[in-house]
Amino acid sequence: MNAISQQPEDEIDEALAYHQGDVRATIAALLAEREFLLREIEYASLAMSYGFARGWKPGTGSTRQTTAR
């Protein structure tokens, strides 16, 4: 299945299968990946000049709204 047509439920099932159904291990891995990505954003923010970004700096807070299931 290509990434464009992949549904969120499929991605959840894939993540759980990768960790042999261990929900805690799956969540721990996702949180670790999130921390890594936040550090990468912070490093990119430090490396970007004001002119390159036209004043914009990446934030670490989530601006996306999530829908409850």
GROMACS .gro file of C-alpha atoms in nm:
model
   69
    1MET     CA    1   0.000   0.000   0.000
    2ASN     CA    2   0.147   0.339  -0.089
    3ALA     CA    3   0.196   0.609   0.172
    4ILE     CA    4  -0.065   0.839   0.021
    5SER     CA    5  -0.352   0.595   0.054
    6GLN     CA    6  -0.241   0.447   0.386
    7GLN     CA    7  -0.497   0.501   0.661
    8PRO     CA    8  -0.404   0.600   1.020
    9GLU     CA    9  -0.538   0.267   1.146
   10ASP     CA   10  -0.295   0.087   0.915
   11GLU     CA   11  -0.005   0.290   1.053
   12ILE     CA   12  -0.113   0.212   1.409
   13ASP     CA   13  -0.132  -0.158   1.329
   14GLU     CA   14   0.213  -0.143   1.167
   15ALA     CA   15   0.366   0.029   1.469
   16LEU     CA   16   0.211  -0.224   1.706
   17ALA     CA   17   0.322  -0.516   1.489
   18TYR     CA   18   0.678  -0.383   1.481
   19HIS     CA   19   0.680  -0.400   1.862
   20GLN     CA   20   0.509  -0.742   1.872
   21GLY     CA   21   0.185  -0.590   2.003
   22ASP     CA   22   0.350  -0.429   2.306
   23VAL     CA   23   0.157  -0.103   2.345
   24ARG     CA   24   0.396   0.043   2.603
   25ALA     CA   25   0.700  -0.026   2.383
   26THR     CA   26   0.521   0.131   2.086
   27ILE     CA   27   0.436   0.445   2.283
   28ALA     CA   28   0.788   0.465   2.426
   29ALA     CA   29   0.936   0.443   2.077
   30LEU     CA   30   0.701   0.712   1.946
   31LEU     CA   31   0.787   0.943   2.237
   32ALA     CA   32   1.159   0.887   2.179
   33GLU     CA   33   1.116   0.968   1.810
   34ARG     CA   34   0.919   1.281   1.901
   35GLU     CA   35   1.201   1.400   2.129
   36PHE     CA   36   1.454   1.338   1.852
   37LEU     CA   37   1.247   1.539   1.604
   38LEU     CA   38   1.200   1.825   1.852
   39ARG     CA   39   1.580   1.842   1.895
   40GLU     CA   40   1.622   1.843   1.516
   41ILE     CA   41   1.377   2.135   1.488
   42GLU     CA   42   1.564   2.319   1.761
   43TYR     CA   43   1.898   2.265   1.582
   44ALA     CA   44   1.748   2.381   1.253
   45SER     CA   45   1.606   2.688   1.425
   46LEU     CA   46   1.950   2.778   1.558
   47ALA     CA   47   2.109   2.734   1.215
   48MET     CA   48   1.851   2.937   1.020
   49SER     CA   49   1.927   3.302   0.968
   50TYR     CA   50   1.657   3.565   1.013
   51GLY     CA   51   1.673   3.654   0.643
   52PHE     CA   52   1.655   3.293   0.524
   53ALA     CA   53   1.342   3.227   0.727
   54ARG     CA   54   1.200   3.578   0.672
   55GLY     CA   55   1.152   3.609   1.046
   56TRP     CA   56   0.974   3.277   1.090
   57LYS     CA   57   1.111   3.027   1.340
   58PRO     CA   58   0.978   2.675   1.386
   59GLY     CA   59   0.794   2.621   1.711
   60THR     CA   60   0.786   2.311   1.925
   61GLY     CA   61   0.422   2.347   2.024
   62SER     CA   62   0.158   2.165   1.827
   63THR     CA   63  -0.075   2.391   1.630
   64ARG     CA   64  -0.270   2.106   1.475
   65GLN     CA   65  -0.604   2.022   1.622
   66THR     CA   66  -0.666   1.657   1.688
   67THR     CA   67  -1.005   1.498   1.680
   68ALA     CA   68  -1.112   1.269   1.960
   69ARG     CA   69  -1.226   0.923   1.865
   0.00000   0.00000   0.00000
